[in-house]
Coordinates of C-alpha atoms and ligand atoms in Angstrom, one line a residue:
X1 CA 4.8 12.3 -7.0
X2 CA 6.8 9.5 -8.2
X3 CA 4.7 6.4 -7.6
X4 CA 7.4 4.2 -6.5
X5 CA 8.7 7.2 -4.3
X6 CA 6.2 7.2 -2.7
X7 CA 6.1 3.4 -1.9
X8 CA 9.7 3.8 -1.0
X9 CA 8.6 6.1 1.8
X10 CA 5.7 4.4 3.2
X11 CA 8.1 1.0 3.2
X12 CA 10.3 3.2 5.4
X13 CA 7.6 4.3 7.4
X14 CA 6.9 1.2 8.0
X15 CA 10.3 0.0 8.5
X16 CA 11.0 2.7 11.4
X17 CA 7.7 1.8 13.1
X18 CA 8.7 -2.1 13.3
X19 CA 12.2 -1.2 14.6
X20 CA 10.9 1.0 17.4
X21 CA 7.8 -1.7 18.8
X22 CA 11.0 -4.1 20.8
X23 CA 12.6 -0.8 22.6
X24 CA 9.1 0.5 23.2
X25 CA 8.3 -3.2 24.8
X26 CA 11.6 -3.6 26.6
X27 CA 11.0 -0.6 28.1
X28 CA 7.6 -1.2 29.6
X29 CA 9.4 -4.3 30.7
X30 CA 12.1 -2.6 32.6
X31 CA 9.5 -0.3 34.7
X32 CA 8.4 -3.4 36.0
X33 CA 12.0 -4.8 36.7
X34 CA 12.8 -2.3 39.1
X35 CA 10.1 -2.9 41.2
X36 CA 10.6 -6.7 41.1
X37 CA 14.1 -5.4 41.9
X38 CA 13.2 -3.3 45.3
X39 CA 11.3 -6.7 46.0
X40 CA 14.1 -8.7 46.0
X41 CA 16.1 -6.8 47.9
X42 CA 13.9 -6.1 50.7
X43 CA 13.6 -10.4 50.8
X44 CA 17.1 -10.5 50.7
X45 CA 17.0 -8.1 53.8
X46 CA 14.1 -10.3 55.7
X47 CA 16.2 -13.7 55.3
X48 CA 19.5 -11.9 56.5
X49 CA 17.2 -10.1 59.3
X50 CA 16.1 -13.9 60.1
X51 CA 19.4 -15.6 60.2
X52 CA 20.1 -13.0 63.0
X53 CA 17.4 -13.5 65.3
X54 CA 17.9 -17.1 65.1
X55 CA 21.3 -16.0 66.4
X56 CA 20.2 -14.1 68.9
X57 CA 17.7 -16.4 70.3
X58 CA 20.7 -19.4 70.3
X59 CA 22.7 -16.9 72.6
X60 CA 20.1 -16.3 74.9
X61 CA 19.4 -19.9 75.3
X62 CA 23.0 -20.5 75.6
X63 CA 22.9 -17.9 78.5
X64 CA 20.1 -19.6 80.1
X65 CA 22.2 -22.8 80.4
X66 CA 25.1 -21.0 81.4
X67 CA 23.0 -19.1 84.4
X68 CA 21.6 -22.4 85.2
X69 CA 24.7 -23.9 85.6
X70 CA 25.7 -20.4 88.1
X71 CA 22.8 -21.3 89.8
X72 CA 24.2 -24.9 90.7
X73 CA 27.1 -23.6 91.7
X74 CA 25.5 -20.8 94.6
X75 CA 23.6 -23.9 96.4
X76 CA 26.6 -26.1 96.3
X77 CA 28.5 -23.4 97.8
X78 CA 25.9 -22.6 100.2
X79 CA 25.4 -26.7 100.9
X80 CA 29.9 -26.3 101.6
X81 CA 29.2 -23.7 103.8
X82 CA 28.0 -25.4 106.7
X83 CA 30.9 -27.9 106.6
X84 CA 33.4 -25.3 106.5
X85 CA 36.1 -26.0 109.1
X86 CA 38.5 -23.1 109.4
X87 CA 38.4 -19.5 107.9
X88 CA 40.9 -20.2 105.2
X89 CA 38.3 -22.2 104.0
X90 CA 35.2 -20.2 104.6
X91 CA 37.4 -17.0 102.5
X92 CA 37.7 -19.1 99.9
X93 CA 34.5 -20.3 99.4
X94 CA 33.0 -16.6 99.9
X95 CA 35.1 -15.5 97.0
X96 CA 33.8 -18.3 95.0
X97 CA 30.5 -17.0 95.8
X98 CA 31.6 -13.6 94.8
X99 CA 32.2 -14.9 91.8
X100 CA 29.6 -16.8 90.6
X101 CA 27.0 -13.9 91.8
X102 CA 28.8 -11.6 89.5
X103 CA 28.8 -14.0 86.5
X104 CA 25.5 -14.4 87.2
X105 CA 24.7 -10.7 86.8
X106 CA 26.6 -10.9 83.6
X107 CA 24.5 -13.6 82.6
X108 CA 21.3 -11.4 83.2
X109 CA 22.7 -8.3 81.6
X110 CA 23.9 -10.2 78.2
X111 CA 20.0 -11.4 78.1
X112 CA 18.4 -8.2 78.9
X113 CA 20.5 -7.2 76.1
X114 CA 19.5 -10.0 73.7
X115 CA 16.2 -9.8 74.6
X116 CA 16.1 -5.7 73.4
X117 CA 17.9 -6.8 70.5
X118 CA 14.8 -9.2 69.5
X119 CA 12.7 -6.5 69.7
X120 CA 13.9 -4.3 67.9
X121 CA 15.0 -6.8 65.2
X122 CA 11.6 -8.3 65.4
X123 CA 10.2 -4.3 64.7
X124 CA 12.3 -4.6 61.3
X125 CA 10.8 -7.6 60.2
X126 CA 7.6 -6.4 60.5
X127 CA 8.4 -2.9 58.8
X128 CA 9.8 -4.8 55.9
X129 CA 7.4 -7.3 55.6
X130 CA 5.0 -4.4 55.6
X131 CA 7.2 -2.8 52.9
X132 CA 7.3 -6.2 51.0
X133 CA 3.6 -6.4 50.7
X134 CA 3.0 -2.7 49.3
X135 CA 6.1 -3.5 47.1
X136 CA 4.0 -6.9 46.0
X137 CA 1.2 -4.8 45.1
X138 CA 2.2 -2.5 43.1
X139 CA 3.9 -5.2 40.8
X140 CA 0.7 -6.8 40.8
X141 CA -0.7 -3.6 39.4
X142 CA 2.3 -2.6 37.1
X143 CA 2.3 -5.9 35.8
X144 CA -1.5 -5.4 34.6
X145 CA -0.5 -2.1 33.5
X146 CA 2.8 -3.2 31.6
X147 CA 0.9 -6.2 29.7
X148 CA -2.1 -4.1 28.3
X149 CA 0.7 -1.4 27.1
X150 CA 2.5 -4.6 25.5
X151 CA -0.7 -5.9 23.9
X152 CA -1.4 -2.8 22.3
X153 CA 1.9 -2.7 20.6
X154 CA 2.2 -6.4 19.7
X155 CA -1.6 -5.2 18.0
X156 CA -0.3 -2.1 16.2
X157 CA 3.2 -4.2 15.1
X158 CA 0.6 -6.9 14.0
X159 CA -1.4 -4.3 11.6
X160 CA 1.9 -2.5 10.8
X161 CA 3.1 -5.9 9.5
X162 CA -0.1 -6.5 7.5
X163 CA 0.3 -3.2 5.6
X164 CA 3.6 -3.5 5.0
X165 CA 3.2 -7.1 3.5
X166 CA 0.1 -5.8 1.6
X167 CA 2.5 -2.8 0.2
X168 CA 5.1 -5.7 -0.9
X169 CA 2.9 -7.7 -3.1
X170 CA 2.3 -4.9 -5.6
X171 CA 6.2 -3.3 -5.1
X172 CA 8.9 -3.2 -7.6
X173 CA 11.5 -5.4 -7.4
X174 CA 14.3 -3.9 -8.5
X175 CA 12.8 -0.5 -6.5
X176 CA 13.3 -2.7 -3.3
X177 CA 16.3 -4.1 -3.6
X178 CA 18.1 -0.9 -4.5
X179 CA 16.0 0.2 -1.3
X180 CA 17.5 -2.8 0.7
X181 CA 21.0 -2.3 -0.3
X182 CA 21.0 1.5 0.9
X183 CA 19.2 0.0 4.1
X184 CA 21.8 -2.0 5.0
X185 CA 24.1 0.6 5.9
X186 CA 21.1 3.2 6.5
X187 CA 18.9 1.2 8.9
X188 CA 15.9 2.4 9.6
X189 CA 17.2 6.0 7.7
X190 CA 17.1 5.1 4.0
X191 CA 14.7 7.4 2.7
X192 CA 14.9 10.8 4.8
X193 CA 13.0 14.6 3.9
X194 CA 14.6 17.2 2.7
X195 CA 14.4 20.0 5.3
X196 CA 15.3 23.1 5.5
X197 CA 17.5 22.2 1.9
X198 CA 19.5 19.7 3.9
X199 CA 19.6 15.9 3.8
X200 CA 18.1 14.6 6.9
X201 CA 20.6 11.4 6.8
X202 CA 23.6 13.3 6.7
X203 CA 22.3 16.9 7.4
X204 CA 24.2 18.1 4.8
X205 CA 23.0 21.1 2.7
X206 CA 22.0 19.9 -1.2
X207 CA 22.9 21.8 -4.4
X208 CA 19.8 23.9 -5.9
X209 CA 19.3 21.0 -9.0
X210 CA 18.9 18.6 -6.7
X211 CA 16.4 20.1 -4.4
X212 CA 14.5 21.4 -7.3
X213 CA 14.4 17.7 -8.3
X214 CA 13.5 16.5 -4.8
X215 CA 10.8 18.9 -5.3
X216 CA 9.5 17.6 -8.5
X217 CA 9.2 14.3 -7.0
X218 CA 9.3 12.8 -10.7
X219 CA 12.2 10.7 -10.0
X220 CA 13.5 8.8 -7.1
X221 CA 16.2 11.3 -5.7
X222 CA 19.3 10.5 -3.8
X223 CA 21.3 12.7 -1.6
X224 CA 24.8 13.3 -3.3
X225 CA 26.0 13.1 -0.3
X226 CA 25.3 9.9 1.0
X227 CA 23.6 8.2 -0.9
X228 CA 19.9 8.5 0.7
X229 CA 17.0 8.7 -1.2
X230 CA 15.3 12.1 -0.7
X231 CA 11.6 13.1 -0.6
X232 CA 10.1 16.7 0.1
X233 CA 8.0 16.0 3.3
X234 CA 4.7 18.3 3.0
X235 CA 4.4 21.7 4.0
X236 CA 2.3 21.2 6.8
X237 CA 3.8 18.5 8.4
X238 CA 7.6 19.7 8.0
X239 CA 5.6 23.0 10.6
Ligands
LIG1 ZN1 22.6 12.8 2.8

């Protein structure tokens, strides 16, 4: 095989292999965003779920004032009741009394209510600060997992580099810039195989001169087509 061919394919090799080590790394990193994610949300969830039991504990203590107050009220009418001096009066004051008792059940209702709703609110908290710390956990882990995974590709993308640079010292010149000028509108697809008698760029079939030159592999070889440069990938590895 042409010996600048075949720098021209391991320079793309190598050239795909650094293009794909940031989407391989971005998506280690968004595994562990999704947990960080749920994590968030459930705190979100605990400081709304806190904002309403202070809530309901400032309405209970509201109620407590407001049944204190009731209270007042029964002994002052009780206190009236022994200076009552007709039964005008003494009608009036029992329906004030009437009153007051049924507030005062009202009053005890509302914080037998509150007082059920703290409960069960309280219950939440603790189920989602239970799911919070498995959440926690398994970011702790994840994040362990995710760095090693990142290492290892900043290491292969380090000894990917090296080759590449050690490959550039002894390329051609005019070979790569004629490979960097197809690359610009080819990315990482410059230099494709031939399969199956078809450009692997374009996927368009070649004529029967130009494979039997791909196949030579005397010359460097581009795909009438578009433009590629062509190789004939080996046997075994095209299976
Ligand atoms: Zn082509």
């Amino acid at each position: 095989m042409n010996k600048y061919l075949q720098d021209l394919i391991k320079l793309s090799k190598f050239d795909t292999a650094i293009s794909m080590f940031e989407p391989k790394i971005e998506k280690e990193k968004a595994k562990l965003a999704t947990f960080v994610e749920t994590a968030e949300a459930i705190k979100a969830s605990i400081n709304t779920l806190y904002l309403e039991i202070d809530d309901v504990k400032s309405k209970r203590t509201k109620n407590n004032i407001h049944l204190s107050e009731l209270k007042t009220k029964l002994d002052n009418i009780a206190k009236k009741n022994k200076d009552v001096a007709n039964d005008k009066e003494l009608k009036a004051l029992q329906l004030e009394e009437e009153i007051a008792k049924e507030q005062i059940s009202f009053a005890n209702e509302e914080i037998e209510r509150l007082d059920n709703l703290t409960v069960s609110k309280d219950e939440r908290l603790k189920e989602l600060q239970a799911k919070l710390a498995v959440e926690e956990e398994d970011i702790k882990e994840i994040q362990v997992a995710v760095d090693n995974i990142i290492e290892e590709i900043n290491n292969d993308r380090n000894s990917v580099y090296q080759q590449r640079s050690e490959l550039l010292e002894k390329f051609d010149n005019k070979i790569l810039t004629f490979y960097e000028k197809i690359k610009r509108w080819a990315k990482d697809s410059a230099v494709v195989p031939v399969k199956k008698q078809a450009c692997y760029g374009c996927f368009m079939k070649i004529n029967d001169k130009t494979y039997a030159e791909v196949i030579k592999a005397e010359e460097i070889v581009n795909c009438p087509h578009c433009g590629r440069i062509l190789y004939k990938e080996d046997e075994e590895k095209e299976a």
